[in-house]
PDB file of C-alpha atoms in Angstrom:
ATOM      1  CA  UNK A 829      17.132   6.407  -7.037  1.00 70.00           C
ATOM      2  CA  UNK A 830      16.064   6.426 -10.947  1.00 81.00           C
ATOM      3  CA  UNK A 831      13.172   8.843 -11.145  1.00 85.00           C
ATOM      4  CA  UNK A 832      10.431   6.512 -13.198  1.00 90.00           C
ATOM      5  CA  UNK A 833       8.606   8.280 -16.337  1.00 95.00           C
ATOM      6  CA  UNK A 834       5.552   9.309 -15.030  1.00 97.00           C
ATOM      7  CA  UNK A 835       3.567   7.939 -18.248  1.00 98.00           C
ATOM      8  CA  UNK A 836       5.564   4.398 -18.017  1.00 98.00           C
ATOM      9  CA  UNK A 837       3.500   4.127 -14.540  1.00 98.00           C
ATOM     10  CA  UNK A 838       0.078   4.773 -15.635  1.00 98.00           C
ATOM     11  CA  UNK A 839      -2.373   1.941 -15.911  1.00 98.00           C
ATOM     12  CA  UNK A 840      -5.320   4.264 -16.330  1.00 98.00           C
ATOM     13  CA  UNK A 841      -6.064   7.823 -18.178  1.00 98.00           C
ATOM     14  CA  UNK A 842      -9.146   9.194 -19.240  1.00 97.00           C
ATOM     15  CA  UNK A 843      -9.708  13.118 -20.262  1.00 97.00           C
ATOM     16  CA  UNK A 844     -10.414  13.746 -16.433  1.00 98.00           C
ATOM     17  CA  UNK A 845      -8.641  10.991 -14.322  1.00 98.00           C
ATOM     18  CA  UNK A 846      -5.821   9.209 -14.214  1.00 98.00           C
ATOM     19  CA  UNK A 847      -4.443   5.981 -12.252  1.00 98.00           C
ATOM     20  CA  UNK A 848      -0.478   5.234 -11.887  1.00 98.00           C
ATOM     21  CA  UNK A 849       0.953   2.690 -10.572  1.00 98.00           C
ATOM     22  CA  UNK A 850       2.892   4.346  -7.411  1.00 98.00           C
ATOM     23  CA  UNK A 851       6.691   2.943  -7.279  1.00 97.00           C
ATOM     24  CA  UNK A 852       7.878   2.418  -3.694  1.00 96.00           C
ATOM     25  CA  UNK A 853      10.053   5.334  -2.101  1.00 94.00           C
ATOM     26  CA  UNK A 854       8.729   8.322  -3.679  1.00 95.00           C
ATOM     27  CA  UNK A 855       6.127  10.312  -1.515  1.00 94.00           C
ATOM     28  CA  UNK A 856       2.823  10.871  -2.895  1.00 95.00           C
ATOM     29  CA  UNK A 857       2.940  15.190  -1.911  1.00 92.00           C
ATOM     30  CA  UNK A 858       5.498  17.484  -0.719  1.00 77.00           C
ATOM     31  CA  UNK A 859       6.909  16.346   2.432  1.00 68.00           C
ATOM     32  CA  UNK A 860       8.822  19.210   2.992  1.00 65.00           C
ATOM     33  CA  UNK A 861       9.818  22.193   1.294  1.00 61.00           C
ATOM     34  CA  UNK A 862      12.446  21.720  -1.608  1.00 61.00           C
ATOM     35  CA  UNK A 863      12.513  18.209  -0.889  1.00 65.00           C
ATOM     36  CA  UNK A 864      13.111  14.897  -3.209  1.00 80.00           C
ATOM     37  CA  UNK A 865      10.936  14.369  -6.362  1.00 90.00           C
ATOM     38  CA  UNK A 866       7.133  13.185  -5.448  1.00 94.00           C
ATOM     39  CA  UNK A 867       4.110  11.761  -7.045  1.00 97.00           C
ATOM     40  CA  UNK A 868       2.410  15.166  -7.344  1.00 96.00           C
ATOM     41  CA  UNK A 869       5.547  16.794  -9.190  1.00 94.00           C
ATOM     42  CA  UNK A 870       5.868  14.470 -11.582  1.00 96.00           C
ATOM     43  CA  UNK A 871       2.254  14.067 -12.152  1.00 97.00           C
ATOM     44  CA  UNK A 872       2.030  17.875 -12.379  1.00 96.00           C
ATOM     45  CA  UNK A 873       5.078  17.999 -15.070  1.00 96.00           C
ATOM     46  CA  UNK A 874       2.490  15.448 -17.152  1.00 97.00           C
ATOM     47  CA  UNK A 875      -0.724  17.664 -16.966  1.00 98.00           C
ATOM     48  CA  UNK A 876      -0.969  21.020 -15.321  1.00 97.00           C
ATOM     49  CA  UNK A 877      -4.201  20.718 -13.301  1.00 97.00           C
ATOM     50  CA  UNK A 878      -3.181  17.122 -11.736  1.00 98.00           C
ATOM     51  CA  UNK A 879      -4.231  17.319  -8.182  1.00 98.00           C
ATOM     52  CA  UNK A 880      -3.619  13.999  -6.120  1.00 97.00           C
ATOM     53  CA  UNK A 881      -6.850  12.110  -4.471  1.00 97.00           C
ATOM     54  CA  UNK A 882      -5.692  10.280  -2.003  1.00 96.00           C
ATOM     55  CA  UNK A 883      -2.497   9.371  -0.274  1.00 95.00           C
ATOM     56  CA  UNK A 884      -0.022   6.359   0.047  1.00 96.00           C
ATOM     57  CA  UNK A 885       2.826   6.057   2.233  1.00 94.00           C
ATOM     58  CA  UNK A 886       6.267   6.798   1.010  1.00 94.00           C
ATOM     59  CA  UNK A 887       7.063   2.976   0.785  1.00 96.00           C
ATOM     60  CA  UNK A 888       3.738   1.234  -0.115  1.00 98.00           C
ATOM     61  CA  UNK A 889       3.529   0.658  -3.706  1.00 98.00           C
ATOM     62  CA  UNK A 890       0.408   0.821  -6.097  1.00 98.00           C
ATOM     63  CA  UNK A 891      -3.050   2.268  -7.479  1.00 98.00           C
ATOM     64  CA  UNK A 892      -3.005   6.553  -6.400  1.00 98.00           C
ATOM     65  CA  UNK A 893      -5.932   7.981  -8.042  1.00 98.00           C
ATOM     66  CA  UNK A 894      -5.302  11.476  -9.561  1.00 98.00           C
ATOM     67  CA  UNK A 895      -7.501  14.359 -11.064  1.00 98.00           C
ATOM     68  CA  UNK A 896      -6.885  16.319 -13.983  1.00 98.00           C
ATOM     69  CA  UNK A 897      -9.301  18.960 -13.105  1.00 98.00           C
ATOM     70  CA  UNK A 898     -10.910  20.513 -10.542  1.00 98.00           C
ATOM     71  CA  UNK A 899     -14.346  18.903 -11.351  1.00 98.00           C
ATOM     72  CA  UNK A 900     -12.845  15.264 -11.000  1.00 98.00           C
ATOM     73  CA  UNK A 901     -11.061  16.319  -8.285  1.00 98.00           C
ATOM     74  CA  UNK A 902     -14.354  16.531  -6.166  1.00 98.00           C
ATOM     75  CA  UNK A 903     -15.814  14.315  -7.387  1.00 98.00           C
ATOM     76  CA  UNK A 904     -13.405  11.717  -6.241  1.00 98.00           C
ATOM     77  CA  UNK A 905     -12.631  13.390  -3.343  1.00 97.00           C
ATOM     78  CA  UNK A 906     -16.848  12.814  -2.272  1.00 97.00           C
ATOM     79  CA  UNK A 907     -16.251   9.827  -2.676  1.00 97.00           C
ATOM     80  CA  UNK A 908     -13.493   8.998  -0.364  1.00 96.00           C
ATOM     81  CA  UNK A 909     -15.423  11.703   1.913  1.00 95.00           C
ATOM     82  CA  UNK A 910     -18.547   8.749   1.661  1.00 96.00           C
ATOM     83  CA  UNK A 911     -16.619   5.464   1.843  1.00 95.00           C
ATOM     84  CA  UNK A 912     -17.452   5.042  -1.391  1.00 96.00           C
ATOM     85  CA  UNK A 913     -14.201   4.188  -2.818  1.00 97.00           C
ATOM     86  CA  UNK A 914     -13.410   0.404  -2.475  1.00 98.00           C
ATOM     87  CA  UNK A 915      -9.490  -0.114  -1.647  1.00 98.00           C
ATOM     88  CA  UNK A 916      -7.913  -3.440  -1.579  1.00 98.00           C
ATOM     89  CA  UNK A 917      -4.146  -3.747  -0.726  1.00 98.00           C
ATOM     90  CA  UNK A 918      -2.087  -6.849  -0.444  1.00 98.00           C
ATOM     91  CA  UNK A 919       0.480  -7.878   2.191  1.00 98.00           C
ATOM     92  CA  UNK A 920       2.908 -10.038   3.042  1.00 98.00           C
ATOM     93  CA  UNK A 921       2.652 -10.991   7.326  1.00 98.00           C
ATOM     94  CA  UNK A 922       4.826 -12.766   9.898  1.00 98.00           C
ATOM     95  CA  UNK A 923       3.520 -15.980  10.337  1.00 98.00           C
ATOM     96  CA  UNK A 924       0.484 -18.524   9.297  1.00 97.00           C
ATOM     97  CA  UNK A 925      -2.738 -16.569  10.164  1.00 98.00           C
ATOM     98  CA  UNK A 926      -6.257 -18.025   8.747  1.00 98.00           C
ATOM     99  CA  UNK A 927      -8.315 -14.385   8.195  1.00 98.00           C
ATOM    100  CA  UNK A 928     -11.479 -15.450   7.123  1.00 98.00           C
ATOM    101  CA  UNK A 929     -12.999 -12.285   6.866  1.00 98.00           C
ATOM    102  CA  UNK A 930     -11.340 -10.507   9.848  1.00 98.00           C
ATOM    103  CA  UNK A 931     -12.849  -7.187  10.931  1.00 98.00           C
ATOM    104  CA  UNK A 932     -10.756  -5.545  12.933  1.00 98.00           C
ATOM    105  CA  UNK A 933     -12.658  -2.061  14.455  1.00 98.00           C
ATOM    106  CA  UNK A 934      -9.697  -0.119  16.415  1.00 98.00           C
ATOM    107  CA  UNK A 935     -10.142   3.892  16.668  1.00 98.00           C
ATOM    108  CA  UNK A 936      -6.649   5.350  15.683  1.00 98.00           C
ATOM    109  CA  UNK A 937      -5.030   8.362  16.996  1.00 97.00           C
ATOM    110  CA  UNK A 938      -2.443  10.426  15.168  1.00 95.00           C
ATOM    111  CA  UNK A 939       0.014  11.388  17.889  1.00 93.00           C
ATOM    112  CA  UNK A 940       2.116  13.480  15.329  1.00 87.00           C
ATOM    113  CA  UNK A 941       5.558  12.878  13.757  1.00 83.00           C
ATOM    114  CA  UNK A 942       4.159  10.034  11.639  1.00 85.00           C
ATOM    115  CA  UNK A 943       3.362   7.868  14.247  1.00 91.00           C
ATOM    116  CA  UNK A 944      -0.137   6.809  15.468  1.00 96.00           C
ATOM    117  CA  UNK A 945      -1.277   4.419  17.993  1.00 97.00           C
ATOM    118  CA  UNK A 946      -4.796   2.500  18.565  1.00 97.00           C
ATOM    119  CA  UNK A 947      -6.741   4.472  21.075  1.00 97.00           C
ATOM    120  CA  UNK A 948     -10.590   3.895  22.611  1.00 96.00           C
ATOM    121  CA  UNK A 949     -10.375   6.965  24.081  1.00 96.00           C
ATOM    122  CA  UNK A 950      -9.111   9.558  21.854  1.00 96.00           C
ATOM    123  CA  UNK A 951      -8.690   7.644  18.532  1.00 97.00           C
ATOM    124  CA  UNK A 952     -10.985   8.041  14.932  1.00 97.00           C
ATOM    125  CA  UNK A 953     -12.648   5.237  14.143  1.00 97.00           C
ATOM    126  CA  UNK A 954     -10.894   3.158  12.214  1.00 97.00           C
ATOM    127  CA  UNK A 955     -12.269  -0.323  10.329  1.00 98.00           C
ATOM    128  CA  UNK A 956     -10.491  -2.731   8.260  1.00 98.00           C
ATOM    129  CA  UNK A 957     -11.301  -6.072   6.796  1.00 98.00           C
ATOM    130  CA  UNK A 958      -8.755  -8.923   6.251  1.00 98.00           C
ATOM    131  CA  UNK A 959      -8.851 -12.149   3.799  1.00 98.00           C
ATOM    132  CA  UNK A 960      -5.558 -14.736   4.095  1.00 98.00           C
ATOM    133  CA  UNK A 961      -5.021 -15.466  -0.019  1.00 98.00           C
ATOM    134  CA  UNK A 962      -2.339 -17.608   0.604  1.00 98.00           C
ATOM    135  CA  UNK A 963      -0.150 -19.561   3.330  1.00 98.00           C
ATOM    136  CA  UNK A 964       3.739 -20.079   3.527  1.00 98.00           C
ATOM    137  CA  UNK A 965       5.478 -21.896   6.507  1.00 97.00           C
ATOM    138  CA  UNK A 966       6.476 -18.602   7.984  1.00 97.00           C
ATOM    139  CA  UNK A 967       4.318 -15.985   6.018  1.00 98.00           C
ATOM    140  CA  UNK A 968       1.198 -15.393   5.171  1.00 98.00           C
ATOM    141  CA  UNK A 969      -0.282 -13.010   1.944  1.00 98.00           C
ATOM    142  CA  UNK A 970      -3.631 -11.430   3.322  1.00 98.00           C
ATOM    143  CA  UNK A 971      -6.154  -9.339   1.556  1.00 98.00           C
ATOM    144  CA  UNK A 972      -7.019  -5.878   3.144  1.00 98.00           C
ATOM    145  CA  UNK A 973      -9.897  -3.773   2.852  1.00 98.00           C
ATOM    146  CA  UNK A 974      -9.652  -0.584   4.558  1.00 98.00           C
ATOM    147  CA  UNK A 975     -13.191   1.068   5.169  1.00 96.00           C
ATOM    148  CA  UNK A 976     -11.806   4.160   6.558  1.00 95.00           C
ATOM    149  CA  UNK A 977      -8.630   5.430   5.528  1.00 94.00           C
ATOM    150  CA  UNK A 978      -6.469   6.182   8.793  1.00 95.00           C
ATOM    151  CA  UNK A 979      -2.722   7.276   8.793  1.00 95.00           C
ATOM    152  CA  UNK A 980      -1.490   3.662   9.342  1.00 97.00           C
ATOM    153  CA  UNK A 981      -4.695   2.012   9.182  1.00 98.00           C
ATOM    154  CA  UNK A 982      -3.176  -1.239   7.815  1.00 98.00           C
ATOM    155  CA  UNK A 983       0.197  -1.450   9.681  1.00 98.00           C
ATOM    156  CA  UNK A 984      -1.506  -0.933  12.856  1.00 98.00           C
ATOM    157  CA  UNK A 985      -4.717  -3.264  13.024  1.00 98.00           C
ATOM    158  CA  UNK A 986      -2.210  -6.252  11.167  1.00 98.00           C
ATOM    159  CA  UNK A 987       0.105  -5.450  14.322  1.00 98.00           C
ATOM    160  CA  UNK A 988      -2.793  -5.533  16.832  1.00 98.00           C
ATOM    161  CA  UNK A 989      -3.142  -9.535  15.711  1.00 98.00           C
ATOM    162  CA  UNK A 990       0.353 -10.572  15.743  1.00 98.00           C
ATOM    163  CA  UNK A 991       0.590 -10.187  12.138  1.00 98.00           C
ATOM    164  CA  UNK A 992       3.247  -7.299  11.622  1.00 98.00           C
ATOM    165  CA  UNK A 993       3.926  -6.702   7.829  1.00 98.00           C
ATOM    166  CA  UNK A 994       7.346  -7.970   7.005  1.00 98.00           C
ATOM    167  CA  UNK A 995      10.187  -5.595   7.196  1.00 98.00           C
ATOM    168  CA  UNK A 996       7.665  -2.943   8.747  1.00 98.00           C
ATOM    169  CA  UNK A 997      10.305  -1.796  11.956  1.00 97.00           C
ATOM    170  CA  UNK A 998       7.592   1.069  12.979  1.00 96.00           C
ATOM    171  CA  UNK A 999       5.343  -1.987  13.740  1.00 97.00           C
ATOM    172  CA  UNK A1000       7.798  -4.327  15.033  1.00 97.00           C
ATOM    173  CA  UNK A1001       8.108  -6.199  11.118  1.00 98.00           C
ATOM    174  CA  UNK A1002      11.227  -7.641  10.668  1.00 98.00           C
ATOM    175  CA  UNK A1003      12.882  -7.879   7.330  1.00 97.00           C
ATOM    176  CA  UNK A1004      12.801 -11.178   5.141  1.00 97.00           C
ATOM    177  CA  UNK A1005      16.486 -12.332   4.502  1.00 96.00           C
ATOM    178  CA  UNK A1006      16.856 -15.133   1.704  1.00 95.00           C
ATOM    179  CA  UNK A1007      19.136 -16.734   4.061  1.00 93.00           C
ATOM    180  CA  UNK A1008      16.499 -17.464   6.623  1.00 94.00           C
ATOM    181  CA  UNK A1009      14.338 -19.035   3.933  1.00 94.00           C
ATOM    182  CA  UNK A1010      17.381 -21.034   1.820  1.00 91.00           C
ATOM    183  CA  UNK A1011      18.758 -23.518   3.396  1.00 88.00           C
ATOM    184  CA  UNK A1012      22.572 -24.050   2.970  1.00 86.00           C
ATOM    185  CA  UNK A1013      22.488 -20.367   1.780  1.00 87.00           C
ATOM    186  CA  UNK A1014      25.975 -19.399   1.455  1.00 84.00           C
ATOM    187  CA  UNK A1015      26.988 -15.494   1.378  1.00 83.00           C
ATOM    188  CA  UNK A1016      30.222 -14.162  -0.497  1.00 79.00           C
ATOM    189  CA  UNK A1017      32.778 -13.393   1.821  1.00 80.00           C
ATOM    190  CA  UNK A1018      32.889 -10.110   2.843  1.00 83.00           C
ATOM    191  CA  UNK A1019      29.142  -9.255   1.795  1.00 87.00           C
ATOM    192  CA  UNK A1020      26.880  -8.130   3.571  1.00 91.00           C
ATOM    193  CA  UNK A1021      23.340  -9.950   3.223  1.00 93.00           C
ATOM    194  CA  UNK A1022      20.557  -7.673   2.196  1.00 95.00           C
ATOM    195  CA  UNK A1023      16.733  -7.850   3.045  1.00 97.00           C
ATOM    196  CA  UNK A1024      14.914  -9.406  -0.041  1.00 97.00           C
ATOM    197  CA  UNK A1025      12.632  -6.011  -0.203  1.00 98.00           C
ATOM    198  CA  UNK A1026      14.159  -3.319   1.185  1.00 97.00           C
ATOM    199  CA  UNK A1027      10.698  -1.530   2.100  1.00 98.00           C
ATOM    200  CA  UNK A1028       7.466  -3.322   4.118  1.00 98.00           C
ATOM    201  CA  UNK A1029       5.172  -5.595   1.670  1.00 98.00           C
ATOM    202  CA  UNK A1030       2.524  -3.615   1.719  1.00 98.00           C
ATOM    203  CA  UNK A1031       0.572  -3.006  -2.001  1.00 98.00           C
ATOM    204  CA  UNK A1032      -2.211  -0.644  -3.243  1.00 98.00           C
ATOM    205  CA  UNK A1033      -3.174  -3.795  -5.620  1.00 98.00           C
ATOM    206  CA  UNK A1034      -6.683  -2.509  -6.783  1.00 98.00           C
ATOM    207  CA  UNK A1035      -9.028   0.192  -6.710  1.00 98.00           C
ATOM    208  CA  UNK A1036     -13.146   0.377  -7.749  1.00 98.00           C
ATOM    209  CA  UNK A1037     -14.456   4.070  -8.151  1.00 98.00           C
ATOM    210  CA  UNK A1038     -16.729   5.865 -10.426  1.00 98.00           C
ATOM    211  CA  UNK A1039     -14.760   8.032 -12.810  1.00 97.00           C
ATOM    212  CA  UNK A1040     -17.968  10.016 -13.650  1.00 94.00           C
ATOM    213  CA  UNK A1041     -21.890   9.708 -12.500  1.00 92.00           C
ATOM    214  CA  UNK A1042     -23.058   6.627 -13.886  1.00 95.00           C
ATOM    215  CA  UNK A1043     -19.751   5.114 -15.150  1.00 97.00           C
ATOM    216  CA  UNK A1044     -18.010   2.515 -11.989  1.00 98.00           C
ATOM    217  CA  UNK A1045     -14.360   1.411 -12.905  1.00 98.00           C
ATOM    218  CA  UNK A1046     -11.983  -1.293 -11.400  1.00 98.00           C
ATOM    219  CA  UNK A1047      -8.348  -0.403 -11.554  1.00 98.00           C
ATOM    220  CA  UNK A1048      -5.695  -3.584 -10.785  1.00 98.00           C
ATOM    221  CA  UNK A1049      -1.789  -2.770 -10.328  1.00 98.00           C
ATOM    222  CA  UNK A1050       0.522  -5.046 -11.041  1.00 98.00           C
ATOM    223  CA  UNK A1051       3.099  -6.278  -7.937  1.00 98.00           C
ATOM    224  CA  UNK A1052       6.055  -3.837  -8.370  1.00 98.00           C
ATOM    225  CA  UNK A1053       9.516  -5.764  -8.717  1.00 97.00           C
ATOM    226  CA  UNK A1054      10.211  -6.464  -5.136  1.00 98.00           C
ATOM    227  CA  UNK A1055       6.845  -7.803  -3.937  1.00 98.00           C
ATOM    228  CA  UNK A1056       6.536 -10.191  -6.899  1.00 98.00           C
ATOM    229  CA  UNK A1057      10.394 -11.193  -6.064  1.00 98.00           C
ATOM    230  CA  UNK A1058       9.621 -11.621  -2.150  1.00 98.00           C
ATOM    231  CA  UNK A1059       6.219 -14.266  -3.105  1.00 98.00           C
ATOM    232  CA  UNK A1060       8.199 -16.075  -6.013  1.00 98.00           C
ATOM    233  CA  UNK A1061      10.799 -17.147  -3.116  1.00 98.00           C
ATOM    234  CA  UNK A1062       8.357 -17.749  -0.551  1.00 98.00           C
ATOM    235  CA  UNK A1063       6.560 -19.971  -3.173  1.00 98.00           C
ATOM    236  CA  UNK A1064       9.869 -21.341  -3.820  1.00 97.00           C
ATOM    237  CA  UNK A1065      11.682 -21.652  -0.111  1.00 97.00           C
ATOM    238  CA  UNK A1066       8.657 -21.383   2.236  1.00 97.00           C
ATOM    239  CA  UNK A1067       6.212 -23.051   0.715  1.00 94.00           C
TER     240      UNK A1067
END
């Protein structure tokens, strides 16, 4: 994989905070020891104090607050700590589902290995609010606005209502193939047909925060590549 330019993928910066716009497939911290390239390397190679604020999963694409000092760093991190940071993610679901401002209120439990699973018992509390933006025949693109921020949070309470993110296998997503949309879609002989995003359609598309006491900011990220791609033929096959 091409490791991006770190300062190609900010859509933020000022003296004490910056926003980038996360590519899919590189982790946000050290998952292991010596492992590949991550967000907090290559944000630390840009500015020496850069501590991360938040986290997004290895594949989900978009807005990842970061710090450039320890002062930020805390005060950013209160935030999150008080649900004050507004979060809203896009995604692409299996099947037509009509969210009109769907709370979904599930405690989660982190059973380890990065897995978790919805439990009344034992799990956190865990609360998410969904908005369908727009309807295919066999997809739908919902709004998501986590209010806590669970390992999961979104892949889970989508999968609790029958509406797994597509191409999200941990959640029982399966992947969107071009041929399922196109009909008369003809492959090259001997090729082998690959998903049209090779990830789940999951996207950190905007963020509202207050980058110091008084001053409130609203951060947008453009759809990487592949999520733009996967809606243009939806639009264009599915539609």
């Amino acid at each position: 994989m091409k490791i991006p330019k770190f300062a190609d993928l900010i859509i933020f910066e000022d003296d004490n905070i910056i926003v980038v716009n996360k590519p899919p497939f590189i982790s946000t911290l050290d998952e292991r020891e010596g492992a590949e390239i991550n967000m907090l390397r290559l944000a630390k190679a840009y500015h020496d104090d850069a501590q991360i604020c938040h986290r997004l999963d290895k594949e989900t694409s978009g807005a990842l607050i970061i710090a450039k000092n320890p002062e930020a760093y805390r005060l950013v991190s209160m935030q999150f700590e008080r649900r004050k940071v507004k979060k809203v993610y896009h995604a692409v679901i299996e099947g037509t589902h009509v969210f009109d401002e769907l709370f979904v209120d599930l405690p989660i439990l982190n059973t380890g290995k990065g897995s978790v699973s919805i439990s009344r018992q034992e799990g956190k509390r865990a609360e998410t609010w969904f908005q369908s933006l727009k309807y295919f025949k066999h997809y739908t693109l919902v709004e998501c606005r986590p209010v806590t921020g669970r390992m999961h949070q979104i892949r889970i309470h989508l999968a609790t209502q029958r509406a797994s993110i597509a191409g999200d296998a941990m959640y029982k997503g399966k992947p969107v193939y071009l041929s399922s949309l196109k009909r008369k879609y003809v492959l090259g002989k001997d090729q082998e047909e690959q998903p049209i995003m090779k990830r789940f359609a999951l996207h950190a598309f905007e963020v509202t925060f207050k980058i110091n006491e008084e001053t409130e900011v609203t951060i947008h990220a453009p759809y990487p590549k592949d999520f733009d791609t996967l809606l243009k033929l939806l639009d264009k096959f599915d539609s």
